[in-house]
XYZ file of C-alpha atoms in Angstrom:
568
model
C 83.994 158.846 57.901
C 85.640 157.451 61.099
C 84.292 154.491 62.455
C 82.884 154.772 66.215
C 84.471 152.005 68.728
C 82.561 149.292 69.762
C 83.269 150.233 72.961
C 82.965 153.823 74.733
C 85.192 154.623 77.432
C 86.778 157.776 78.822
C 90.788 158.332 78.570
C 90.609 158.206 82.292
C 88.714 154.750 82.428
C 91.212 153.583 79.626
C 94.588 154.348 81.520
C 93.082 152.580 85.069
C 92.537 149.513 82.755
C 96.363 149.532 81.259
C 97.818 150.634 84.902
C 95.186 147.666 86.713
C 95.784 144.920 83.870
C 99.767 145.516 84.323
C 99.427 145.480 87.861
C 97.600 141.989 88.473
C 100.004 140.403 85.048
C 103.026 141.374 87.293
C 101.958 140.259 90.454
C 100.728 137.240 88.878
C 104.397 136.618 87.764
C 105.653 137.405 91.250
C 103.273 134.488 92.250
C 104.356 132.075 90.553
C 108.169 132.481 91.484
C 107.482 133.523 94.947
C 103.924 132.018 96.221
C 104.975 128.346 97.123
C 108.224 129.727 98.790
C 105.587 131.915 101.227
C 103.515 129.773 101.454
C 100.831 131.747 99.304
C 99.899 128.637 97.113
C 98.929 125.592 98.805
C 99.195 122.183 96.710
C 96.657 119.095 97.009
C 97.968 115.791 97.828
C 100.519 115.320 94.742
C 99.914 118.690 93.353
C 103.613 119.584 93.742
C 104.031 119.014 90.169
C 102.367 121.941 89.633
C 105.305 124.011 90.886
C 107.779 122.240 89.647
C 106.466 120.801 85.930
C 103.785 123.364 85.021
C 104.486 126.808 86.923
C 107.487 127.443 84.422
C 105.946 126.749 81.322
C 102.765 128.690 82.067
C 104.468 131.385 83.624
C 107.256 131.664 80.322
C 104.200 132.191 78.169
C 102.313 134.440 80.408
C 105.616 136.616 80.560
C 105.616 136.816 76.657
C 101.784 138.320 76.598
C 102.795 140.847 79.121
C 105.483 141.802 76.711
C 103.491 141.748 73.610
C 100.400 143.350 75.199
C 102.713 146.056 75.697
C 102.141 147.239 71.883
C 99.121 145.253 71.228
C 96.758 145.057 73.649
C 94.456 142.340 72.267
C 96.952 140.337 71.167
C 98.647 139.895 74.316
C 95.070 139.424 75.861
C 94.638 136.549 73.640
C 97.667 134.855 74.557
C 96.826 135.284 78.290
C 93.419 133.949 78.336
C 95.328 130.511 76.503
C 97.572 130.805 79.251
C 94.910 130.945 81.839
C 92.369 128.420 80.389
C 95.182 125.829 79.526
C 96.308 126.464 83.480
C 92.585 125.564 84.694
C 92.521 121.976 84.213
C 95.642 121.854 86.078
C 95.339 124.215 88.886
C 91.876 123.307 89.820
C 93.462 119.378 90.095
C 96.577 120.147 92.217
C 95.893 123.300 93.855
C 93.289 124.002 96.361
C 89.900 124.857 95.135
C 90.251 128.780 96.519
C 94.085 129.251 95.439
C 93.162 127.826 92.031
C 90.420 130.091 91.558
C 93.446 132.879 92.504
C 95.905 131.819 90.037
C 93.062 131.599 87.310
C 91.911 135.090 87.792
C 95.390 136.989 87.399
C 95.655 135.553 84.421
C 92.612 136.241 83.058
C 92.043 139.376 84.580
C 94.917 141.466 82.473
C 93.355 139.625 79.656
C 89.818 141.233 79.991
C 91.760 144.752 80.750
C 93.571 144.234 77.355
C 90.752 143.180 75.197
C 88.136 146.210 76.998
C 91.023 148.761 76.164
C 91.280 147.610 72.634
C 87.366 147.550 72.105
C 87.225 151.007 73.229
C 90.052 151.884 70.483
C 89.103 149.383 67.661
C 86.473 149.618 64.588
C 83.650 147.610 65.856
C 84.500 145.215 62.540
C 88.314 144.444 63.864
C 86.972 144.473 67.755
C 84.487 141.648 66.628
C 87.683 139.789 65.050
C 89.663 140.583 68.600
C 86.760 138.976 70.565
C 86.751 136.171 68.141
C 90.780 135.727 68.384
C 90.518 136.015 72.115
C 87.289 133.208 72.070
C 89.387 130.777 69.913
C 92.420 131.090 72.084
C 90.530 130.798 74.925
C 88.815 127.420 73.973
C 92.485 126.250 72.346
C 93.973 126.848 75.580
C 91.552 124.542 77.305
C 91.381 121.541 75.053
C 95.250 121.881 75.235
C 95.191 121.942 78.828
C 92.807 118.828 79.050
C 94.955 116.698 76.921
C 98.229 117.575 78.084
C 96.934 117.326 81.665
C 95.641 113.687 80.426
C 98.498 112.413 78.867
C 101.129 113.352 81.801
C 98.826 113.120 84.814
C 95.633 111.296 83.615
C 94.501 107.405 83.962
C 96.473 104.929 81.537
C 93.272 102.781 81.508
C 89.894 102.465 82.253
C 88.500 103.020 85.967
C 87.504 100.780 88.207
C 83.785 99.684 88.242
C 84.204 98.992 92.547
C 81.653 101.092 94.150
C 82.850 103.618 96.949
C 81.871 102.240 100.158
C 79.305 103.826 102.151
C 80.558 106.106 105.192
C 81.588 104.550 108.585
C 83.679 104.844 111.426
C 86.777 104.458 109.295
C 88.065 106.193 106.403
C 90.308 102.891 105.230
C 91.936 99.966 106.598
C 94.489 97.237 105.392
C 97.074 94.639 106.442
C 100.547 93.441 106.122
C 103.577 92.141 108.058
C 102.101 88.781 107.818
C 104.200 85.936 109.099
C 103.380 82.162 109.688
C 101.796 82.997 113.321
C 100.976 86.714 113.274
C 99.873 89.580 111.136
C 99.248 93.724 111.528
C 96.442 95.702 110.984
C 96.446 99.337 110.504
C 93.162 101.734 110.015
C 92.035 105.315 110.313
C 89.105 106.309 112.271
C 87.228 109.085 110.765
C 86.913 110.907 113.814
C 88.459 111.327 117.462
C 87.940 108.235 119.302
C 88.767 106.946 122.806
C 88.884 102.995 122.261
C 89.846 100.685 119.623
C 89.666 97.069 119.373
C 89.641 94.468 116.766
C 87.684 91.590 116.061
C 89.192 88.467 114.445
C 87.867 85.609 113.330
C 88.121 82.551 110.769
C 84.382 82.930 109.440
C 83.657 85.822 106.827
C 80.546 86.607 109.337
C 83.157 87.285 112.204
C 81.171 84.640 114.216
C 83.016 83.722 117.231
C 85.665 86.257 117.454
C 88.255 87.072 119.313
C 88.846 90.772 120.083
C 92.499 92.717 120.653
C 93.155 95.924 121.804
C 95.144 98.090 119.942
C 98.998 98.124 120.160
C 99.808 101.361 118.492
C 97.871 104.795 118.332
C 99.022 107.826 116.761
C 95.888 109.644 117.447
C 94.658 109.412 114.057
C 95.851 105.684 112.969
C 95.370 102.728 114.858
C 97.551 99.888 114.786
C 97.042 95.812 115.899
C 99.853 93.538 115.979
C 97.660 89.685 116.198
C 99.894 86.600 117.154
C 99.525 83.483 118.157
C 97.717 82.461 114.566
C 97.765 79.162 113.109
C 99.700 79.015 109.695
C 97.887 78.933 106.092
C 94.617 79.713 107.405
C 92.554 82.856 106.277
C 91.426 85.413 108.970
C 88.471 87.882 109.124
C 88.719 90.975 110.837
C 86.688 94.067 111.895
C 87.463 96.907 113.527
C 85.533 98.395 116.701
C 85.969 102.250 117.454
C 84.427 103.139 121.068
C 82.379 100.182 120.718
C 80.795 100.116 117.554
C 82.434 97.304 115.437
C 82.666 98.760 111.872
C 81.290 95.992 109.185
C 81.641 98.173 106.375
C 85.109 98.382 106.037
C 86.464 94.873 107.252
C 89.655 92.904 105.537
C 91.249 89.578 105.343
C 94.319 87.800 105.436
C 96.039 84.378 104.806
C 99.264 83.351 107.457
C 102.146 82.042 105.642
C 102.132 78.717 105.145
C 105.049 76.917 106.702
C 107.506 74.766 104.879
C 107.595 73.736 101.135
C 104.498 75.741 100.026
C 103.291 77.039 96.307
C 101.761 80.170 95.936
C 101.096 83.141 94.215
C 102.506 86.997 94.601
C 101.389 90.318 92.656
C 104.091 92.983 92.181
C 103.007 96.766 90.900
C 104.573 100.341 91.067
C 103.957 103.336 90.044
C 100.082 105.020 90.260
C 99.279 108.483 89.800
C 97.250 110.788 92.940
C 94.135 109.476 92.716
C 94.049 106.172 90.568
C 91.331 104.180 91.011
C 92.239 101.426 87.417
C 90.753 98.197 86.764
C 94.113 96.928 87.417
C 93.509 96.955 90.880
C 90.739 94.785 90.389
C 92.583 92.642 88.354
C 95.428 91.875 90.763
C 92.425 91.175 93.593
C 90.959 88.466 91.511
C 93.901 86.910 91.353
C 93.747 86.095 95.085
C 97.896 86.218 95.801
C 99.083 85.772 98.744
C 100.125 89.355 99.541
C 101.024 92.111 97.163
C 104.594 93.297 96.910
C 104.474 97.059 96.362
C 107.408 98.111 94.513
C 108.069 101.868 94.942
C 105.653 104.897 93.667
C 102.329 103.640 95.572
C 101.350 107.253 94.729
C 102.824 110.299 92.954
C 102.780 112.648 96.705
C 105.906 114.325 95.370
C 105.919 115.996 98.718
C 109.303 118.157 99.192
C 108.619 119.525 102.624
C 108.997 118.251 106.110
C 105.195 118.067 106.533
C 103.574 115.050 107.792
C 100.114 116.125 107.116
C 100.534 116.543 103.691
C 101.726 112.487 104.232
C 98.443 111.842 106.083
C 96.133 113.308 103.432
C 98.168 111.611 100.492
C 97.685 108.347 102.191
C 93.949 108.703 103.194
C 93.368 109.700 99.826
C 94.789 106.704 98.319
C 93.957 104.057 100.601
C 90.247 105.060 100.830
C 90.364 104.930 96.798
C 87.279 102.302 96.027
C 89.314 99.811 93.790
C 92.712 100.260 95.854
C 90.626 99.890 99.309
C 88.902 96.672 97.870
C 92.684 95.173 97.077
C 94.100 96.037 100.295
C 91.041 94.760 102.357
C 91.441 91.413 100.811
C 95.143 91.056 100.221
C 97.780 91.863 102.841
C 101.040 94.341 101.663
C 104.463 94.520 101.825
C 105.462 98.045 100.946
C 108.843 99.286 99.791
C 108.981 103.152 98.780
C 110.614 104.825 95.866
C 110.762 108.439 95.473
C 107.614 110.211 94.217
C 106.158 108.524 97.565
C 109.082 109.084 99.855
C 109.810 112.692 98.406
C 109.833 114.573 95.299
C 111.705 112.769 91.482
C 115.006 111.322 92.592
C 115.051 112.191 96.032
C 117.337 110.844 98.008
C 118.606 110.986 102.031
C 118.837 114.925 101.954
C 115.101 115.442 100.919
C 113.484 118.308 102.849
C 111.029 115.721 103.993
C 112.913 113.062 104.934
C 111.663 113.133 108.421
C 108.009 113.471 107.676
C 108.378 110.956 105.444
C 109.936 108.290 108.171
C 107.383 109.459 110.516
C 104.382 108.574 108.127
C 105.406 105.329 106.991
C 105.882 104.031 110.506
C 102.875 105.138 111.493
C 100.558 104.475 108.594
C 102.651 100.830 106.894
C 102.022 97.494 108.476
C 105.741 96.398 108.157
C 108.407 94.003 109.057
C 110.576 94.837 112.110
C 112.342 98.473 111.410
C 114.834 99.467 113.273
C 115.453 103.142 114.571
C 112.932 105.889 113.571
C 115.596 107.374 111.678
C 116.852 104.182 109.849
C 115.937 103.292 106.166
C 112.680 101.365 105.917
C 114.852 97.735 104.956
C 113.021 94.746 106.013
C 113.107 90.739 105.664
C 110.210 88.557 105.725
C 110.186 84.404 105.026
C 107.215 82.542 103.214
C 107.669 78.652 102.833
C 111.337 78.223 101.663
C 111.643 81.927 100.464
C 113.257 84.948 101.839
C 112.169 88.497 100.696
C 114.433 90.801 101.262
C 113.277 94.750 100.867
C 115.855 97.374 100.219
C 115.108 101.155 100.725
C 117.187 103.288 97.637
C 115.895 106.766 99.044
C 116.308 107.597 102.371
C 119.654 106.662 102.892
C 121.124 107.491 99.900
C 123.911 110.103 99.465
C 124.271 109.713 103.428
C 127.090 107.875 104.008
C 129.308 105.005 102.737
C 131.926 103.627 105.463
C 133.304 101.224 102.881
C 133.745 103.319 100.149
C 133.751 107.033 101.610
C 134.999 108.126 97.718
C 131.716 106.936 96.147
C 128.481 107.791 96.328
C 125.907 105.182 98.427
C 122.435 104.325 97.018
C 121.572 102.050 100.282
C 124.090 104.013 103.099
C 126.666 102.297 105.191
C 124.104 100.526 107.652
C 121.700 99.207 105.354
C 124.592 97.817 103.080
C 125.862 96.151 105.889
C 122.171 94.510 106.730
C 121.832 93.812 102.978
C 125.067 91.664 102.668
C 124.502 89.677 105.945
C 121.202 88.856 104.720
C 122.119 87.882 101.333
C 124.380 85.375 102.569
C 122.798 84.356 105.266
C 119.385 83.908 103.352
C 121.334 82.233 100.543
C 122.371 79.206 102.837
C 119.195 78.765 104.630
C 116.808 79.204 102.311
C 115.897 77.676 98.801
C 115.322 81.001 97.178
C 116.005 84.684 97.650
C 114.117 87.944 96.417
C 115.387 90.810 96.551
C 112.933 93.852 95.970
C 115.398 96.033 94.904
C 112.746 99.355 93.429
C 115.424 101.458 91.395
C 116.759 100.025 87.864
C 119.714 97.784 88.484
C 120.856 97.207 84.899
C 122.253 100.947 83.600
C 125.180 101.760 82.276
C 127.143 103.863 84.478
C 126.723 107.452 84.542
C 127.626 109.813 87.048
C 124.590 111.408 88.800
C 122.251 108.915 87.673
C 118.995 107.968 89.545
C 119.427 104.654 88.582
C 122.428 101.665 89.731
C 124.519 102.715 86.952
C 125.143 106.161 89.297
C 126.321 104.306 91.718
C 128.680 102.245 89.853
C 131.055 101.172 92.688
C 128.702 100.370 95.227
C 127.089 98.405 92.372
C 130.617 96.412 91.700
C 131.135 95.932 95.602
C 127.188 94.158 95.698
C 128.041 91.984 92.882
C 131.605 90.894 93.962
C 129.729 90.132 97.543
C 127.427 87.773 95.757
C 129.952 86.421 93.089
C 132.583 85.681 96.134
C 130.012 83.974 98.137
C 128.751 82.056 95.117
C 124.983 82.883 95.735
C 123.103 81.353 93.106
C 119.496 81.621 94.044
C 118.740 84.955 93.880
C 116.035 87.201 91.851
C 116.021 90.599 91.710
C 112.354 92.892 91.415
C 112.477 96.153 90.487
C 109.848 98.932 89.775
C 110.611 102.819 89.517
C 110.771 102.499 85.554
C 107.458 102.403 83.761
C 107.644 99.026 82.278
C 107.457 95.304 82.602
C 110.796 94.008 81.623
C 112.500 90.344 82.386
C 116.568 89.312 82.107
C 117.163 85.864 82.775
C 120.757 86.896 84.226
C 122.566 87.542 81.017
C 122.753 91.192 82.124
C 122.603 91.415 85.644
C 126.286 90.655 86.823
C 128.593 93.433 87.504
C 131.094 91.304 89.274
C 134.723 92.391 89.293
C 136.304 89.216 87.396
C 132.419 87.700 86.406
C 130.115 85.399 87.852
C 126.356 84.412 86.370
C 123.691 86.839 86.577
C 120.251 86.840 88.341
C 117.055 86.787 86.920
C 115.586 90.121 87.339
C 111.769 91.513 86.547
C 110.724 94.893 86.210
C 107.102 95.741 87.336
C 105.132 98.957 86.490
C 103.636 100.697 85.798
C 100.162 100.614 87.213
C 98.673 103.781 86.006
C 101.659 106.297 84.804
C 102.514 106.808 81.256
C 105.178 103.906 80.021
C 108.712 104.790 79.973
C 112.006 101.998 79.352
C 114.795 102.854 81.728
C 118.442 100.736 81.706
C 118.704 97.604 79.876
C 119.199 95.535 77.578
C 116.564 92.709 79.265
C 116.924 89.431 77.848
C 113.334 88.819 77.062
C 112.672 92.539 76.286
C 110.884 95.663 77.652
C 107.488 96.647 77.433
C 106.844 100.373 78.257
C 103.811 101.514 79.353
C 100.741 102.100 81.809
C 97.882 99.841 82.998
C 100.824 96.840 83.854
C 101.243 94.423 86.809
C 103.784 91.385 87.730
C 103.012 88.195 89.308
C 105.659 85.712 90.602
C 104.553 81.892 91.234
C 106.617 79.946 93.263
C 105.925 76.239 92.998
C 108.451 74.388 95.630
C 108.429 70.489 94.885
C 110.372 70.016 98.636
C 113.924 70.130 96.553
C 113.671 72.983 93.997
C 111.678 75.598 93.680
C 110.817 77.056 90.193
C 109.920 80.495 90.214
C 107.375 81.961 87.159
C 107.686 85.532 86.328
C 105.031 87.042 84.490
C 103.920 90.805 83.259
C 100.379 91.359 82.701
C 98.256 94.153 81.028
C 95.435 95.586 83.110
C 93.242 93.267 81.350
C 94.873 90.116 83.095
C 96.665 89.149 79.716
C 100.078 88.269 79.641
C 102.900 90.500 78.088
C 106.162 87.921 79.081
C 107.410 85.302 81.180
C 110.047 83.519 82.518
C 110.621 80.480 84.833
C 113.678 80.177 86.980
C 114.626 76.714 88.873
C 116.952 76.960 91.767
C 119.496 74.517 92.111
C 118.224 72.708 95.025
C 119.487 70.699 98.264
C 118.891 73.785 100.789
């Protein structure tokens, strides 16, 4: 006696299910390959990883499920269910919600069709086994998706308990470009506004404030240039929008001291999208003079010439509770790297270059940038230390006049500026700190993203350092997700040999660890939840620079002290 199928369906209904399942499955594959190109899939800030890293994996698995379903519908359906539920975590976090729902549905609808077909054909016992298989595969997919996402894109240490500020007229505010007598503040009013002023006071309660009008207004971000300030003085500020003073999102900064001065700088790079880790609390509690951001402030990975995407990701990043609290208390000096400039390993040919340039100039308080299309290199002085920040992305591979046959990390304009800065600053300042975001110590490899891929230009710069006998240089880098320190043993790449300079890598704030380049004399710690500090101790003759790597708890990972020759 033949067993009765668990589900009774007419032949035309089964044919319709088969056609529907196949049609939806093929459209899902087409959408995966072409949806981004035609603008049918829209990502949240930082969601481009979905297209670059995630889509190929799940598309390949789904194509296999289609091929299997041509012979065994329920097995193909189980594979499709696995792919759909595994993708759920990625889609909901990296695609806008409506598009995420569409993508997931396009994978699960064929799975449901194939299941129904087999329920109408299999015996009850086999049908129940098929349903169980489908449920197990769907559950396994969901668990695997969660674990994989958390491993590659999730937090690396506990979240901050800093509470989000209540709504006010501003979404975020931060300061930077500090000197002995000036500073800049940038803020984002939530709504359109007619007028903006800033109240500046030496008191935390903002008593007896001085009001100053806005200098820069982009229509959404308002900027204030604060001048005629006193050195080594803490100032408090609040922004007034259309006559309403925002006392919720206030901030402070300390102007830089004059002459010989001792202070601490916090350094960090490489934080995932939406990071609200306790590491930002730890940095804030150290109360550094300023926070030096060595690249990858966020992982926006924007590959489009779309200013709106940069605005979205900056609004998200600067309004996160722990980061917002840090930036409200501590001024910044910020140089980007690849993920906050464009996509992974991006250079001057990135389609997003123009938007990235505009977004940086709109959002970031910075030191004396040149024209709108120039790289964002800049320099400033604190006490007897000169800080030089070079842009390793926006001019890369565009021009190299001195070595026309060699690829350029910096471009001709920026490189000429850097050489002049290194030479002049090494004579006029006791210590020169060069923030070069990408790894310097690395083997020569054509096309590599680090300085080993630009070995001719690296040797050119090393020869410049050697030929001019620059012996008071210290380098800071990010990019690689590690804390690493070298005492100068491995940093010299000059033609004839010259003592190297000390180097510290400061990363990763909140990304999985990795170690690049090396060797490093003091070793390397590849992990998330790490940052560094640079303590400057100036006795009026020499400067001792204490380089330290820390965990998110504040524990010291490694350290090295470097003392300048003096006499400057």
